[in-house]
Short mmCIF file of C-alpha atoms and ligand atoms in Angstrom, two decimals:
data_model
loop_
_atom_site.label_atom_id
_atom_site.label_comp_id
_atom_site.label_asym_id
_atom_site.label_seq_id
_atom_site.Cartn_x
_atom_site.Cartn_y
_atom_site.Cartn_z
CA MET A 1 0.10 -0.13 -0.22
CA ARG A 2 1.78 3.33 -1.23
CA GLY A 3 -0.61 6.04 0.46
CA LYS A 4 0.88 9.22 -0.55
CA ALA A 5 4.48 8.13 -0.24
CA GLU A 6 6.83 9.18 -2.76
CA VAL A 7 8.25 6.54 -5.21
CA PHE A 8 11.81 6.81 -6.43
CA MET A 9 15.15 5.13 -7.51
CA ALA A 10 17.71 4.34 -4.86
CA GLN A 11 20.87 2.22 -5.25
CA VAL A 12 22.19 -0.56 -3.05
CA VAL A 13 25.62 0.60 -1.29
CA SER A 14 26.41 -2.77 0.70
CA ALA A 15 24.72 -6.38 1.17
CA ARG A 16 25.78 -8.66 3.99
CA GLU A 17 24.57 -11.76 5.72
CA ALA A 18 23.58 -10.47 9.04
CA GLY A 19 22.27 -13.84 10.49
CA THR A 20 21.55 -17.27 9.23
CA ALA A 21 19.08 -16.24 6.26
CA ILE A 22 18.90 -12.57 6.88
CA ARG A 23 20.56 -10.22 4.41
CA GLU A 24 21.26 -6.54 5.18
CA LEU A 25 21.01 -4.08 2.59
CA VAL A 26 22.13 -0.47 2.86
CA ILE A 27 20.51 1.75 0.28
CA ASP A 28 21.52 5.11 -0.66
CA LEU A 29 18.61 7.58 -1.67
CA GLY A 30 20.62 9.83 -4.02
CA GLY A 31 20.59 12.92 -2.11
CA ARG A 32 17.28 12.39 -0.46
CA VAL A 33 16.71 12.76 3.41
CA TYR A 34 13.76 11.14 4.88
CA PRO A 35 13.99 11.11 8.78
CA TYR A 36 12.24 8.08 10.06
CA GLN A 37 10.89 6.98 13.41
CA PRO A 38 11.21 3.39 14.99
CA GLY A 39 8.51 1.19 13.42
CA ALA A 40 8.45 2.80 9.95
CA HIS A 41 8.74 0.63 6.78
CA ILE A 42 9.04 1.28 2.99
CA ASP A 43 7.83 -0.77 -0.46
CA VAL A 44 10.46 -1.74 -2.46
CA ASP A 45 9.48 -3.09 -5.87
CA VAL A 46 10.92 -6.47 -6.46
CA LEU A 47 10.57 -9.03 -9.87
CA VAL A 48 8.85 -12.38 -9.01
CA GLU A 49 9.26 -14.63 -12.52
CA GLY A 50 9.27 -11.29 -14.63
CA ARG A 51 6.41 -9.33 -12.85
CA GLN A 52 6.83 -6.42 -10.71
CA GLU A 53 5.66 -6.88 -7.45
CA THR A 54 6.07 -4.71 -3.90
CA ARG A 55 7.17 -5.82 -0.64
CA SER A 56 7.10 -4.03 2.77
CA TYR A 57 10.59 -3.59 4.60
CA SER A 58 11.00 -2.35 8.33
CA LEU A 59 13.66 0.21 8.69
CA LEU A 60 16.63 -0.07 10.78
CA PRO A 61 18.22 2.87 12.07
CA ALA A 62 20.58 4.48 9.62
CA PRO A 63 22.54 7.41 8.96
CA GLY A 64 20.33 10.42 6.93
CA GLY A 65 20.42 9.78 3.47
CA GLN A 66 20.20 6.04 3.64
CA TYR A 67 17.82 3.01 4.45
CA ARG A 68 19.06 -0.08 6.11
CA ILE A 69 16.82 -3.25 5.94
CA GLY A 70 17.00 -6.97 6.87
CA VAL A 71 15.62 -9.13 4.37
CA LYS A 72 15.04 -12.90 5.64
CA LEU A 73 15.16 -15.63 2.69
CA SER A 74 12.04 -17.03 3.23
CA ASP A 75 11.41 -21.08 2.51
CA THR A 76 8.18 -20.47 0.99
CA SER A 77 9.58 -17.32 -1.01
CA LYS A 78 7.29 -16.43 -3.84
CA GLY A 79 10.45 -14.87 -5.55
CA GLY A 80 10.62 -11.62 -3.84
CA SER A 81 13.20 -12.37 -1.08
CA ARG A 82 15.25 -14.16 -3.56
CA TYR A 83 15.33 -11.21 -5.80
CA MET A 84 16.00 -8.96 -2.68
CA TRP A 85 19.09 -11.43 -1.73
CA SER A 86 20.23 -11.16 -5.42
CA LEU A 87 20.82 -7.46 -5.08
CA LYS A 88 24.58 -6.27 -4.64
CA ALA A 89 26.55 -2.90 -4.32
CA GLY A 90 25.68 -0.60 -7.10
CA ASP A 91 22.29 -2.18 -8.08
CA ARG A 92 19.44 0.03 -8.45
CA LEU A 93 15.84 -0.63 -7.23
CA ARG A 94 12.65 1.65 -7.02
CA VAL A 95 11.72 2.47 -3.23
CA THR A 96 9.34 4.38 -1.46
CA SER A 97 9.45 7.18 1.34
CA PRO A 98 8.83 5.68 4.87
CA GLU A 99 5.49 5.35 6.43
CA ASN A 100 4.85 4.23 9.98
CA ARG A 101 1.85 2.11 11.18
CA PHE A 102 3.86 0.75 13.90
CA GLU A 103 4.80 3.93 15.69
CA LEU A 104 6.21 4.18 19.42
CA GLN A 105 4.61 6.12 21.76
CA MET A 106 7.19 7.67 24.06
CA ASP A 107 5.00 8.27 27.13
CA ARG A 108 4.78 5.04 28.96
CA PRO A 109 6.40 3.97 32.36
CA GLU A 110 7.59 0.44 30.93
CA TYR A 111 7.53 -1.38 27.63
CA LEU A 112 7.77 -5.02 26.76
CA VAL A 113 9.04 -5.56 23.42
CA ILE A 114 9.12 -8.87 21.76
CA ALA A 115 10.85 -9.99 18.57
CA GLY A 116 10.76 -13.04 16.79
CA GLY A 117 13.23 -13.85 13.88
CA VAL A 118 13.65 -11.05 11.55
CA GLY A 119 11.01 -9.43 13.51
CA ILE A 120 13.84 -7.89 15.18
CA THR A 121 14.39 -5.44 12.23
CA PRO A 122 11.31 -2.64 13.63
CA VAL A 123 12.35 -2.90 17.04
CA VAL A 124 15.96 -2.44 16.85
CA GLY A 125 15.22 1.53 16.70
CA MET A 126 12.84 1.39 19.15
CA ALA A 127 15.37 -0.20 22.08
CA ARG A 128 18.02 2.76 21.03
CA GLU A 129 15.26 5.45 21.40
CA LEU A 130 13.83 4.11 24.59
CA SER A 131 17.41 3.51 25.97
CA ARG A 132 18.56 6.85 25.03
CA ARG A 133 15.60 8.25 26.79
CA GLY A 134 16.25 6.20 29.76
CA ALA A 135 12.77 4.37 29.51
CA ARG A 136 12.60 0.76 31.38
CA MET A 137 12.30 -1.97 28.54
CA GLN A 138 11.93 -5.67 28.83
CA PHE A 139 13.16 -7.10 25.62
CA LEU A 140 12.68 -10.69 24.60
CA TYR A 141 14.37 -11.75 21.38
CA ALA A 142 13.54 -15.39 19.91
CA ALA A 143 15.32 -16.96 16.91
CA ARG A 144 16.35 -20.39 15.62
CA ASN A 145 19.76 -20.22 17.34
CA ARG A 146 22.08 -17.32 18.29
CA ALA A 147 23.69 -17.29 14.77
CA ALA A 148 20.24 -16.61 13.40
CA MET A 149 19.71 -13.36 15.92
CA ALA A 150 20.69 -10.65 13.57
CA PHE A 151 21.59 -7.38 14.54
CA LEU A 152 21.81 -8.62 18.01
CA ASP A 153 24.78 -6.62 18.65
CA GLU A 154 23.00 -3.56 18.12
CA VAL A 155 20.91 -4.11 21.26
CA GLU A 156 22.84 -5.70 23.44
CA GLY A 157 24.02 -3.83 26.26
CA LEU A 158 21.78 -1.00 26.11
CA ALA A 159 21.11 0.76 28.92
CA GLY A 160 17.69 0.25 30.47
CA VAL A 161 17.22 -2.75 28.19
CA ASN A 162 16.72 -5.94 29.84
CA LEU A 163 17.44 -8.17 27.11
CA ARG A 164 16.70 -11.91 27.34
CA LEU A 165 17.42 -14.21 24.29
CA PHE A 166 15.12 -17.40 23.40
CA GLU A 167 16.54 -20.18 21.02
CA ASP A 168 14.12 -22.25 19.16
CA ALA A 169 13.39 -24.74 21.72
CA GLU A 170 12.83 -22.47 24.53
CA VAL A 171 10.13 -20.18 22.61
CA ALA A 172 7.67 -22.39 24.16
CA PHE A 173 8.73 -21.09 27.55
CA ILE A 174 8.12 -17.62 26.97
CA ASP A 175 5.64 -17.16 29.77
CA ALA A 176 3.65 -14.28 27.92
CA ALA A 177 0.76 -14.06 30.76
CA ALA A 178 3.92 -13.80 33.42
CA GLU A 179 5.73 -11.15 31.34
CA ILE A 180 2.23 -8.93 31.10
CA ALA A 181 1.35 -9.18 34.81
CA ALA A 182 5.04 -8.31 35.68
CA LEU A 183 4.53 -4.88 33.85
CA SER A 184 3.68 -1.49 35.41
CA PRO A 185 0.09 -0.04 34.91
CA GLY A 186 0.23 1.67 31.59
CA ALA A 187 3.02 -0.22 30.15
CA GLN A 188 2.82 -1.11 26.56
CA LEU A 189 3.89 -4.26 24.59
CA TYR A 190 5.17 -3.86 21.24
CA ILE A 191 5.54 -7.20 19.10
CA CYS A 192 7.00 -8.42 15.68
CA GLY A 193 7.05 -11.94 14.48
CA PRO A 194 5.69 -14.95 13.38
CA MET A 195 1.58 -15.79 13.73
CA PRO A 196 1.96 -18.36 16.30
CA LEU A 197 4.01 -16.11 18.55
CA LEU A 198 1.84 -13.00 17.96
CA ASP A 199 -1.18 -15.27 18.73
CA ALA A 200 -0.15 -16.41 22.07
CA VAL A 201 0.93 -13.08 23.28
CA ARG A 202 -2.25 -11.42 22.11
CA ARG A 203 -4.38 -13.98 23.89
CA ALA A 204 -2.42 -13.44 27.01
CA TRP A 205 -2.59 -9.64 26.58
CA VAL A 206 -6.52 -9.72 26.11
CA ALA A 207 -6.81 -11.98 29.44
CA SER A 208 -4.93 -9.47 31.46
CA ASP A 209 -7.69 -6.92 30.99
CA ARG A 210 -5.05 -4.25 29.85
CA PRO A 211 -6.47 -1.97 26.95
CA LEU A 212 -6.08 -3.50 23.74
CA PRO A 213 -4.47 -0.50 22.03
CA ASP A 214 -1.73 -0.77 24.28
CA LEU A 215 -0.80 -4.12 22.41
CA ARG A 216 0.80 -2.79 19.12
CA TYR A 217 2.06 -5.56 16.63
CA GLU A 218 3.26 -6.18 13.06
CA ILE A 219 3.37 -9.75 11.36
CA PHE A 220 5.08 -11.41 8.77
CA GLY A 221 2.43 -11.96 5.75
CA ASP A 222 3.56 -15.47 5.05
CA SER A 223 3.76 -16.71 8.87
CA GLY A 224 0.76 -18.85 9.77
CA LEU A 225 -0.35 -21.25 12.84
CA HIS A 226 -0.07 -24.31 10.03
CA PRO A 227 2.59 -25.34 7.64
CA THR A 228 2.01 -23.70 4.33
CA GLU A 229 0.17 -26.50 1.85
CA GLU A 230 -0.90 -26.44 -1.58
CA PHE A 231 -4.67 -26.45 -1.93
CA GLU A 232 -7.16 -25.89 -4.23
CA VAL A 233 -9.35 -22.58 -4.75
CA VAL A 234 -12.88 -22.09 -6.77
CA SER A 235 -14.18 -19.01 -7.36
CA ALA A 236 -18.00 -19.89 -6.97
CA ASP A 237 -18.94 -16.75 -9.00
CA THR A 238 -16.61 -17.87 -12.29
CA GLY A 239 -16.58 -21.47 -11.59
CA LEU A 240 -12.86 -21.19 -12.20
CA SER A 241 -10.59 -22.67 -10.22
CA ALA A 242 -6.75 -22.70 -9.37
CA THR A 243 -4.20 -24.43 -7.42
CA VAL A 244 -2.32 -22.30 -4.80
CA ALA A 245 1.36 -23.21 -4.96
CA ARG A 246 3.28 -23.10 -1.39
CA ASN A 247 4.79 -19.81 -2.85
CA GLU A 248 1.72 -17.79 -3.98
CA SER A 249 -1.43 -16.46 -2.61
CA ILE A 250 -5.11 -16.75 -3.14
CA ILE A 251 -5.17 -13.52 -5.41
CA ASP A 252 -1.90 -14.63 -7.56
CA ALA A 253 -3.16 -18.30 -8.20
CA LEU A 254 -6.79 -16.90 -9.21
CA ALA A 255 -5.21 -13.82 -11.70
CA ARG A 256 -3.21 -16.61 -13.41
CA VAL A 257 -6.88 -18.00 -14.40
CA GLY A 258 -8.15 -14.40 -15.24
CA VAL A 259 -10.23 -14.13 -12.13
CA ASP A 260 -9.07 -10.73 -10.11
CA VAL A 261 -9.65 -10.10 -6.39
CA ILE A 262 -9.25 -6.36 -5.26
CA SER A 263 -6.66 -5.77 -2.67
CA ASP A 264 -4.53 -3.35 -1.34
CA CYS A 265 -2.07 -3.89 1.60
CA ARG A 266 -1.52 -7.37 0.62
CA ARG A 267 -0.21 -7.77 4.10
CA GLY A 268 -3.77 -8.97 5.80
CA GLU A 269 -4.21 -5.42 7.50
CA CYS A 270 -6.71 -3.65 5.66
CA GLY A 271 -9.42 -6.13 4.76
CA LEU A 272 -10.23 -4.97 1.44
CA CYS A 273 -9.26 -8.62 -0.11
CA ALA A 274 -11.90 -10.32 2.52
CA VAL A 275 -14.05 -12.80 0.49
CA PRO A 276 -17.00 -15.11 1.74
CA VAL A 277 -15.96 -18.83 2.12
CA LEU A 278 -18.72 -20.70 0.88
CA GLU A 279 -16.93 -24.30 1.43
CA ALA A 280 -13.81 -25.47 2.70
CA THR A 281 -12.53 -29.25 3.02
CA ALA A 282 -9.75 -28.37 5.25
CA GLU A 283 -9.02 -25.95 7.99
CA ILE A 284 -8.53 -22.00 7.05
CA ASP A 285 -5.10 -20.95 8.30
CA HIS A 286 -6.25 -17.04 8.65
CA ARG A 287 -2.91 -15.12 8.65
CA ASP A 288 -4.21 -11.85 8.74
CA VAL A 289 -4.47 -9.35 11.46
CA PHE A 290 -7.86 -7.78 10.12
CA PHE A 291 -10.50 -10.40 11.76
CA SER A 292 -11.00 -10.77 15.10
CA ASP A 293 -10.27 -14.43 16.93
CA ALA A 294 -14.15 -14.86 16.85
CA GLN A 295 -14.39 -13.72 13.11
CA LYS A 296 -12.00 -16.33 12.50
CA ALA A 297 -13.47 -19.17 14.56
CA GLU A 298 -16.42 -18.54 12.50
CA GLY A 299 -14.34 -19.36 9.19
CA THR A 300 -17.14 -17.49 6.95
CA ARG A 301 -14.88 -15.03 5.42
CA MET A 302 -10.90 -15.04 4.76
CA CYS A 303 -8.57 -12.53 3.61
CA ALA A 304 -7.23 -13.72 0.10
CA CYS A 305 -3.81 -12.04 0.37
CA VAL A 306 -2.52 -13.85 3.08
CA SER A 307 -4.83 -16.51 4.36
CA ARG A 308 -4.72 -20.12 3.04
CA ALA A 309 -6.42 -23.54 3.56
CA VAL A 310 -4.46 -26.38 5.06
CA GLY A 311 -4.57 -28.69 2.13
CA GLY A 312 -7.75 -29.82 0.42
CA ARG A 313 -10.23 -27.20 -1.44
CA VAL A 314 -11.90 -23.79 -0.33
CA VAL A 315 -14.54 -22.25 -2.50
CA ILE A 316 -15.20 -18.49 -2.19
CA ASP A 317 -17.38 -15.79 -3.57
CA THR A 318 -14.83 -13.44 -5.37
CA GLY A 319 -17.44 -10.59 -5.96
CA PHE A 320 -16.97 -10.90 -9.55
CA ARG A 321 -20.32 -10.27 -11.61
CA ALA A 322 -20.94 -10.48 -15.08
CA ALA A 323 -21.26 -7.05 -16.85
CA ALA A 324 -24.83 -5.63 -16.13
CA PRO A 325 -26.91 -4.62 -18.90
CA GLU A 326 -26.80 -0.86 -19.89
CA GLY A 327 -28.09 1.43 -17.22
CA VAL A 328 -27.92 -1.16 -14.48
CA PRO A 329 -24.73 -0.83 -12.17
CA ALA A 330 -22.97 -3.97 -11.76
CA ARG A 331 -23.35 -5.12 -7.88
CA GLU A 332 -19.71 -4.41 -6.37
CA ALA A 333 -17.66 -6.62 -4.14
CA GLU A 334 -19.12 -6.25 -0.56
CA PRO A 335 -16.91 -4.05 1.53
CA ALA A 336 -15.26 -5.60 4.16
CA THR A 337 -15.43 -4.76 7.88
CA ALA A 338 -13.71 -5.82 10.92
CA GLY A 339 -15.49 -6.19 14.58
S1 LIG B 401 -5.16 -6.85 0.81
FE1 LIG B 401 -5.33 -5.78 2.59
S2 LIG B 401 -5.81 -7.38 3.99
FE2 LIG B 401 -5.66 -8.32 2.17
#
């Protein structure tokens, strides 16, 4: 989603491996300077099988006139992360000015920050800023192992930051309820990581009766509660069907057979791509943050940009309507609503 962001060409200054399967890219903005706050992200144009697509990346702290991002090489990559990994110093790429939907509020007595894997990228700047301002911060960083903990050296030893590391097998021992219970009244929680971690933390936060807006999160669009499986999607309105490969979305698969689904963010946030589910032979793995837990449990709608079936077949209403007779407006796709 580009909103009012400016789009321009920039140039890779350096590329290096910052942790297992995480690559750091430093990007020169060609004389432009966009000061950005912790939690900001940019969109980048990538090439996937010759098609131009967009990916969003959180910004790490960087000198003025540069961006710095961390890119995870995804097992289920559609090709976007492979493209980003192919970039080297001197390559040019189209980027946007920063936007921020994960802003850090600076007026709280205490913070709990939880990062899973490459979810460290938006919170490195938060940790530095909170430390600089003398705030109290509990910082939990979970990754497969220590070698996979990218940018660790940038958050270790920060004053006021109580950093605790959790390797893969220990993630289950993060006691979210206890961590939240120990926080001062008015504290905020920031989390960026895979869906299972976010889900566990979100449940604990809701159970704690703390204000919901004080839980602030960002997720990876390709992260679900179940393994990523191939499945079949049927567009009931057109009768057309497609196989959704492990590395593509329902929207991509249906586009291949000529069925368009309206979308915007493609990150499971805006709900524009939400479609009614008419039938499903397997569980729906809701990977969005748009629907509430209750709506996900109902399973009557899903976000076609990120959510998937765990194998089997799902029949959806894509909102496609044949052209109406002249003078009669065609019915449009039902707008999605949260809550
Ligand atoms: S396009 Fe925004 S939630 Fe799918």
